[in-house]
């Protein structure tokens, strides 16, 4: 029997909050970071289009187990809508499909915003990752097919008009999972009778990570100039945040090293003491500040669901 193949790369874990540049795909960015850090595993929490810049949280190693908790978090985008043209991709990449000489006033735009705040119904763009009969919508669109994409409810927590120009307007939006900013631009233009598309898009926040945590890709790439491998990797590792940072919204449980050992073996632990929580559908167990497990508290016990090395 052949021996199992040893994984390539280092078994490092943590979050890198990348400031993704324009004209760089999210998958391409993850591949570059995985290679730079010589990491065994890497993944991202929420795709950014190549024409968009800004926050792309990248998980390395065990942190990939916490990606779903970041995917579900709130996001903030700054974006510009250029009026007068609707495009096939709802951004600068696509072909012009509708055009108009009409331009909205600032009063027109401000009057529209309440219609797009709260729980709204939205149809994703034709060029999106939505699956239609098992195929990605963008693959069907590239083949020239126009498909019916069902509308869905998304949450827009805040929508602000930052400023207006003759042919464009600048906005900031705070929204929930699954919201397409390109769809907002398309629908604004249709409602205002002037058409519109995204001409710039930048993500500045993905809960729970703050804007000041972002690291420009160029700053990381510059470290390739360090010839000593160990020194170079240590300089890169200094940019990594702890895996547990992605779980700050969950209740936290401080445990002993002995309890941590039991959890890592897949066994529940008994919670004692007057202040011990009675029930939580999801909670985090930490020992010495390090993430040990995500699990459920029930019947006076913590039951691990995901265990971390």
Tab-separated table of C-alpha atoms in Angstrom:
chain	number	residue	atom	x	y	z
A	1	UNK	CA	0.000	0.000	0.000
A	2	UNK	CA	1.383	3.401	-0.955
A	3	UNK	CA	1.920	6.007	1.712
A	4	UNK	CA	-0.466	8.999	1.736
A	5	UNK	CA	1.009	11.962	-0.107
A	6	UNK	CA	2.357	14.658	2.177
A	7	UNK	CA	0.592	18.007	1.600
A	8	UNK	CA	2.689	20.648	-0.104
A	9	UNK	CA	3.399	23.858	1.738
A	10	UNK	CA	3.337	25.000	5.340
A	11	UNK	CA	0.486	24.143	7.737
A	12	UNK	CA	-0.041	27.780	8.689
A	13	UNK	CA	-3.450	29.178	9.644
A	14	UNK	CA	-4.878	32.666	9.828
A	15	UNK	CA	-6.607	35.463	7.946
A	16	UNK	CA	-4.978	37.841	5.492
A	17	UNK	CA	-7.149	40.880	4.733
A	18	UNK	CA	-6.028	41.706	1.217
A	19	UNK	CA	-6.583	45.028	-0.534
A	20	UNK	CA	-7.221	43.546	-3.972
A	21	UNK	CA	-6.224	45.725	-6.930
A	22	UNK	CA	-8.353	46.301	-10.030
A	23	UNK	CA	-7.889	43.877	-12.959
A	24	UNK	CA	-6.954	41.021	-10.623
A	25	UNK	CA	-9.425	38.178	-10.138
A	26	UNK	CA	-10.296	36.825	-6.687
A	27	UNK	CA	-9.189	33.277	-7.572
A	28	UNK	CA	-5.961	34.673	-9.016
A	29	UNK	CA	-5.399	36.650	-5.796
A	30	UNK	CA	-5.908	33.557	-3.612
A	31	UNK	CA	-3.430	31.610	-5.748
A	32	UNK	CA	-0.848	34.373	-5.441
A	33	UNK	CA	-1.234	34.578	-1.644
A	34	UNK	CA	-1.074	30.796	-1.254
A	35	UNK	CA	2.157	30.765	-3.255
A	36	UNK	CA	3.707	33.743	-1.425
A	37	UNK	CA	2.983	32.232	2.004
A	38	UNK	CA	3.789	28.675	0.853
A	39	UNK	CA	0.510	27.638	2.499
A	40	UNK	CA	-1.073	24.196	2.248
A	41	UNK	CA	-4.625	25.553	1.886
A	42	UNK	CA	-6.215	28.882	1.002
A	43	UNK	CA	-9.666	30.249	0.202
A	44	UNK	CA	-11.509	33.566	0.129
A	45	UNK	CA	-14.684	34.869	1.753
A	46	UNK	CA	-16.694	36.624	-0.954
A	47	UNK	CA	-15.712	37.128	-4.591
A	48	UNK	CA	-14.736	40.543	-5.920
A	49	UNK	CA	-15.055	41.116	-9.665
A	50	UNK	CA	-11.779	41.870	-11.512
A	51	UNK	CA	-12.945	45.489	-12.037
A	52	UNK	CA	-13.581	45.894	-8.290
A	53	UNK	CA	-10.937	46.697	-5.702
A	54	UNK	CA	-10.751	46.503	-1.945
A	55	UNK	CA	-11.235	44.035	0.870
A	56	UNK	CA	-10.825	40.371	0.016
A	57	UNK	CA	-10.470	38.283	3.205
A	58	UNK	CA	-8.257	35.275	2.458
A	59	UNK	CA	-8.176	32.286	4.813
A	60	UNK	CA	-5.087	30.105	5.105
A	61	UNK	CA	-5.013	26.592	6.544
A	62	UNK	CA	-7.522	25.865	9.309
A	63	UNK	CA	-8.999	29.344	8.880
A	64	UNK	CA	-10.743	28.018	5.749
A	65	UNK	CA	-13.141	26.240	8.166
A	66	UNK	CA	-14.372	29.672	9.321
A	67	UNK	CA	-15.046	31.085	5.819
A	68	UNK	CA	-18.860	30.572	6.028
A	69	UNK	CA	-19.051	32.855	9.093
A	70	UNK	CA	-17.386	35.681	7.144
A	71	UNK	CA	-19.466	35.046	4.008
A	72	UNK	CA	-22.597	35.674	6.075
A	73	UNK	CA	-21.327	39.016	7.441
A	74	UNK	CA	-22.274	42.545	6.440
A	75	UNK	CA	-20.304	44.290	3.707
A	76	UNK	CA	-19.730	47.940	2.773
A	77	UNK	CA	-19.050	49.130	-0.777
A	78	UNK	CA	-18.291	52.517	-2.307
A	79	UNK	CA	-19.421	52.664	-5.923
A	80	UNK	CA	-19.973	54.984	-8.856
A	81	UNK	CA	-22.908	54.736	-11.255
A	82	UNK	CA	-22.445	56.306	-14.684
A	83	UNK	CA	-25.739	57.347	-16.251
A	84	UNK	CA	-26.860	57.077	-19.866
A	85	UNK	CA	-25.902	53.463	-20.654
A	86	UNK	CA	-27.022	50.046	-19.489
A	87	UNK	CA	-24.488	47.306	-20.232
A	88	UNK	CA	-24.700	43.526	-20.604
A	89	UNK	CA	-22.520	42.957	-17.525
A	90	UNK	CA	-23.931	45.961	-15.592
A	91	UNK	CA	-20.376	47.339	-15.371
A	92	UNK	CA	-17.681	48.756	-17.687
A	93	UNK	CA	-16.756	45.371	-19.178
A	94	UNK	CA	-19.975	44.755	-21.071
A	95	UNK	CA	-21.478	45.927	-24.324
A	96	UNK	CA	-23.995	48.791	-24.329
A	97	UNK	CA	-27.538	47.384	-24.486
A	98	UNK	CA	-29.621	50.521	-23.773
A	99	UNK	CA	-28.813	54.233	-23.865
A	100	UNK	CA	-30.458	57.548	-22.989
A	101	UNK	CA	-29.681	61.276	-23.075
A	102	UNK	CA	-31.668	61.833	-19.893
A	103	UNK	CA	-29.769	62.598	-16.668
A	104	UNK	CA	-31.251	62.482	-13.144
A	105	UNK	CA	-31.129	65.398	-10.731
A	106	UNK	CA	-29.776	65.014	-7.221
A	107	UNK	CA	-33.354	65.340	-5.932
A	108	UNK	CA	-34.459	62.492	-8.230
A	109	UNK	CA	-31.696	60.232	-6.882
A	110	UNK	CA	-32.324	61.042	-3.218
A	111	UNK	CA	-36.044	60.377	-3.637
A	112	UNK	CA	-35.219	56.923	-5.037
A	113	UNK	CA	-32.960	55.679	-2.207
A	114	UNK	CA	-35.680	54.723	0.331
A	115	UNK	CA	-37.020	52.218	-2.243
A	116	UNK	CA	-33.674	50.390	-2.010
A	117	UNK	CA	-33.273	50.320	1.754
A	118	UNK	CA	-34.357	47.428	3.964
A	119	UNK	CA	-35.399	44.052	2.568
A	120	UNK	CA	-35.621	44.415	-1.209
A	121	UNK	CA	-36.246	42.085	-4.145
A	122	UNK	CA	-33.325	41.913	-6.571
A	123	UNK	CA	-32.535	40.034	-9.783
A	124	UNK	CA	-28.815	39.122	-10.019
A	125	UNK	CA	-26.920	40.171	-13.173
A	126	UNK	CA	-26.838	37.931	-16.244
A	127	UNK	CA	-23.079	37.762	-15.737
A	128	UNK	CA	-23.069	36.317	-12.200
A	129	UNK	CA	-22.152	33.082	-10.423
A	130	UNK	CA	-25.816	32.155	-9.891
A	131	UNK	CA	-26.513	28.577	-11.001
A	132	UNK	CA	-29.244	28.021	-13.604
A	133	UNK	CA	-30.055	24.343	-14.256
A	134	UNK	CA	-26.641	23.406	-12.880
A	135	UNK	CA	-24.668	25.940	-14.931
A	136	UNK	CA	-23.220	29.306	-13.933
A	137	UNK	CA	-25.162	32.249	-15.340
A	138	UNK	CA	-21.969	33.905	-16.603
A	139	UNK	CA	-21.087	30.798	-18.662
A	140	UNK	CA	-24.525	30.848	-20.290
A	141	UNK	CA	-24.250	34.611	-20.882
A	142	UNK	CA	-20.831	34.218	-22.533
A	143	UNK	CA	-22.419	31.674	-24.876
A	144	UNK	CA	-24.942	34.321	-25.894
A	145	UNK	CA	-27.882	32.933	-23.931
A	146	UNK	CA	-30.306	35.191	-22.070
A	147	UNK	CA	-31.667	33.321	-19.075
A	148	UNK	CA	-34.438	34.001	-16.606
A	149	UNK	CA	-32.799	34.516	-13.216
A	150	UNK	CA	-35.333	34.470	-10.382
A	151	UNK	CA	-35.456	37.446	-8.049
A	152	UNK	CA	-34.462	37.022	-4.427
A	153	UNK	CA	-34.666	39.029	-1.253
A	154	UNK	CA	-31.531	40.786	-0.004
A	155	UNK	CA	-30.924	43.159	2.870
A	156	UNK	CA	-29.696	46.732	2.370
A	157	UNK	CA	-28.969	48.208	5.796
A	158	UNK	CA	-27.822	51.632	4.634
A	159	UNK	CA	-27.593	53.427	1.281
A	160	UNK	CA	-25.992	56.880	1.069
A	161	UNK	CA	-25.541	59.284	-1.845
A	162	UNK	CA	-22.016	60.694	-1.405
A	163	UNK	CA	-21.998	63.209	-4.271
A	164	UNK	CA	-23.260	63.871	-7.796
A	165	UNK	CA	-21.656	64.921	-11.064
A	166	UNK	CA	-23.199	65.643	-14.453
A	167	UNK	CA	-23.049	62.068	-15.737
A	168	UNK	CA	-22.442	60.028	-12.586
A	169	UNK	CA	-23.200	59.653	-8.894
A	170	UNK	CA	-21.166	58.195	-6.030
A	171	UNK	CA	-22.728	56.008	-3.335
A	172	UNK	CA	-21.920	53.947	-0.257
A	173	UNK	CA	-23.955	50.882	0.649
A	174	UNK	CA	-23.937	48.580	3.661
A	175	UNK	CA	-25.609	45.310	2.745
A	176	UNK	CA	-26.077	41.659	3.595
A	177	UNK	CA	-25.039	38.419	1.950
A	178	UNK	CA	-25.924	37.964	-1.719
A	179	UNK	CA	-26.490	41.634	-2.603
A	180	UNK	CA	-25.256	42.567	-6.091
A	181	UNK	CA	-24.152	46.202	-6.326
A	182	UNK	CA	-24.203	45.902	-10.120
A	183	UNK	CA	-27.909	45.103	-9.896
A	184	UNK	CA	-28.461	48.219	-7.783
A	185	UNK	CA	-26.852	50.366	-10.491
A	186	UNK	CA	-28.893	48.712	-13.243
A	187	UNK	CA	-32.157	49.133	-11.325
A	188	UNK	CA	-31.396	52.747	-10.331
A	189	UNK	CA	-30.959	53.609	-14.008
A	190	UNK	CA	-34.177	51.895	-15.028
A	191	UNK	CA	-36.226	53.538	-12.284
A	192	UNK	CA	-34.782	56.956	-13.130
A	193	UNK	CA	-35.429	56.413	-16.841
A	194	UNK	CA	-31.833	57.141	-17.810
A	195	UNK	CA	-30.108	53.719	-17.588
A	196	UNK	CA	-26.864	53.193	-15.692
A	197	UNK	CA	-23.952	50.888	-14.931
A	198	UNK	CA	-21.168	50.514	-12.372
A	199	UNK	CA	-18.031	52.395	-13.401
A	200	UNK	CA	-16.085	51.896	-10.152
A	201	UNK	CA	-16.554	49.598	-7.170
A	202	UNK	CA	-14.544	49.256	-3.972
A	203	UNK	CA	-15.291	47.069	-0.950
A	204	UNK	CA	-14.167	48.689	2.288
A	205	UNK	CA	-15.589	46.339	4.932
A	206	UNK	CA	-16.415	42.668	5.414
A	207	UNK	CA	-17.604	41.878	8.938
A	208	UNK	CA	-15.813	41.444	11.270
A	209	UNK	CA	-12.687	42.838	9.566
A	210	UNK	CA	-11.997	46.588	9.635
A	211	UNK	CA	-10.752	48.700	6.726
A	212	UNK	CA	-7.446	49.491	8.458
A	213	UNK	CA	-6.590	45.764	8.445
A	214	UNK	CA	-6.249	45.707	4.636
A	215	UNK	CA	-2.817	44.965	3.169
A	216	UNK	CA	-2.055	46.073	-0.422
A	217	UNK	CA	-0.965	43.212	-2.681
A	218	UNK	CA	2.047	45.237	-3.843
A	219	UNK	CA	3.311	45.428	-0.249
A	220	UNK	CA	3.293	41.635	0.023
A	221	UNK	CA	4.811	41.089	-3.419
A	222	UNK	CA	7.657	43.470	-2.498
A	223	UNK	CA	8.740	41.018	0.207
A	224	UNK	CA	9.790	38.576	-2.535
A	225	UNK	CA	12.980	40.643	-2.665
A	226	UNK	CA	14.058	39.172	0.708
A	227	UNK	CA	16.499	36.419	-0.277
A	228	UNK	CA	16.514	34.502	3.010
A	229	UNK	CA	13.479	32.193	2.907
A	230	UNK	CA	12.848	32.059	6.656
A	231	UNK	CA	13.174	35.828	6.977
A	232	UNK	CA	10.821	36.360	4.021
A	233	UNK	CA	8.158	34.006	5.392
A	234	UNK	CA	8.393	35.557	8.860
A	235	UNK	CA	7.828	39.014	7.318
A	236	UNK	CA	4.765	37.709	5.481
A	237	UNK	CA	3.388	35.878	8.537
A	238	UNK	CA	3.402	39.158	10.467
A	239	UNK	CA	0.424	40.236	8.326
A	240	UNK	CA	-1.722	37.247	9.350
A	241	UNK	CA	-4.603	37.697	11.766
A	242	UNK	CA	-5.702	34.945	14.143
A	243	UNK	CA	-8.173	32.336	12.857
A	244	UNK	CA	-10.551	33.160	15.727
A	245	UNK	CA	-10.989	36.764	14.505
A	246	UNK	CA	-13.602	35.519	12.037
A	247	UNK	CA	-15.744	34.236	14.918
A	248	UNK	CA	-15.878	37.324	17.139
A	249	UNK	CA	-19.694	37.487	16.845
A	250	UNK	CA	-20.132	34.045	18.478
A	251	UNK	CA	-20.268	33.461	22.262
A	252	UNK	CA	-16.807	32.563	23.567
A	253	UNK	CA	-15.962	29.894	26.131
A	254	UNK	CA	-12.612	29.807	27.964
A	255	UNK	CA	-11.453	26.260	28.646
A	256	UNK	CA	-8.459	24.429	30.151
A	257	UNK	CA	-5.739	22.581	28.244
A	258	UNK	CA	-7.180	19.253	29.436
A	259	UNK	CA	-10.599	20.213	28.069
A	260	UNK	CA	-8.978	21.311	24.821
A	261	UNK	CA	-7.404	17.856	24.486
A	262	UNK	CA	-10.809	16.197	24.917
A	263	UNK	CA	-12.383	18.427	22.273
A	264	UNK	CA	-9.586	17.727	19.814
A	265	UNK	CA	-10.345	14.020	20.265
A	266	UNK	CA	-13.948	14.788	19.258
A	267	UNK	CA	-15.386	14.382	22.770
A	268	UNK	CA	-17.789	16.783	24.551
A	269	UNK	CA	-16.762	18.540	27.754
A	270	UNK	CA	-18.872	19.200	30.856
A	271	UNK	CA	-19.383	22.862	31.754
A	272	UNK	CA	-19.373	23.591	35.468
A	273	UNK	CA	-19.828	26.717	37.536
A	274	UNK	CA	-22.588	29.180	38.270
A	275	UNK	CA	-21.762	31.290	35.199
A	276	UNK	CA	-21.569	28.384	32.751
A	277	UNK	CA	-23.872	28.970	29.757
A	278	UNK	CA	-26.901	26.674	29.613
A	279	UNK	CA	-27.563	26.591	25.859
A	280	UNK	CA	-26.082	28.144	22.723
A	281	UNK	CA	-26.646	26.804	19.183
A	282	UNK	CA	-23.103	27.907	18.261
A	283	UNK	CA	-20.177	28.932	20.440
A	284	UNK	CA	-16.392	29.069	20.307
A	285	UNK	CA	-14.042	27.254	22.696
A	286	UNK	CA	-10.653	28.889	23.322
A	287	UNK	CA	-7.680	27.725	25.371
A	288	UNK	CA	-4.872	30.166	26.065
A	289	UNK	CA	-6.364	32.529	23.513
A	290	UNK	CA	-6.178	29.910	20.753
A	291	UNK	CA	-9.188	28.585	18.863
A	292	UNK	CA	-9.933	24.960	19.739
A	293	UNK	CA	-13.431	24.259	18.424
A	294	UNK	CA	-16.771	25.555	17.234
A	295	UNK	CA	-19.696	23.704	18.729
A	296	UNK	CA	-23.036	23.651	20.511
A	297	UNK	CA	-23.736	24.129	24.216
A	298	UNK	CA	-26.614	21.908	25.370
A	299	UNK	CA	-27.451	19.990	28.526
A	300	UNK	CA	-24.520	21.453	30.417
A	301	UNK	CA	-21.983	20.257	27.827
A	302	UNK	CA	-20.051	21.727	24.921
A	303	UNK	CA	-20.279	19.447	21.865
A	304	UNK	CA	-17.598	20.118	19.212
A	305	UNK	CA	-18.640	20.363	15.556
A	306	UNK	CA	-15.454	21.744	14.012
A	307	UNK	CA	-12.084	21.148	15.681
A	308	UNK	CA	-8.924	23.158	14.981
A	309	UNK	CA	-5.327	21.975	15.153
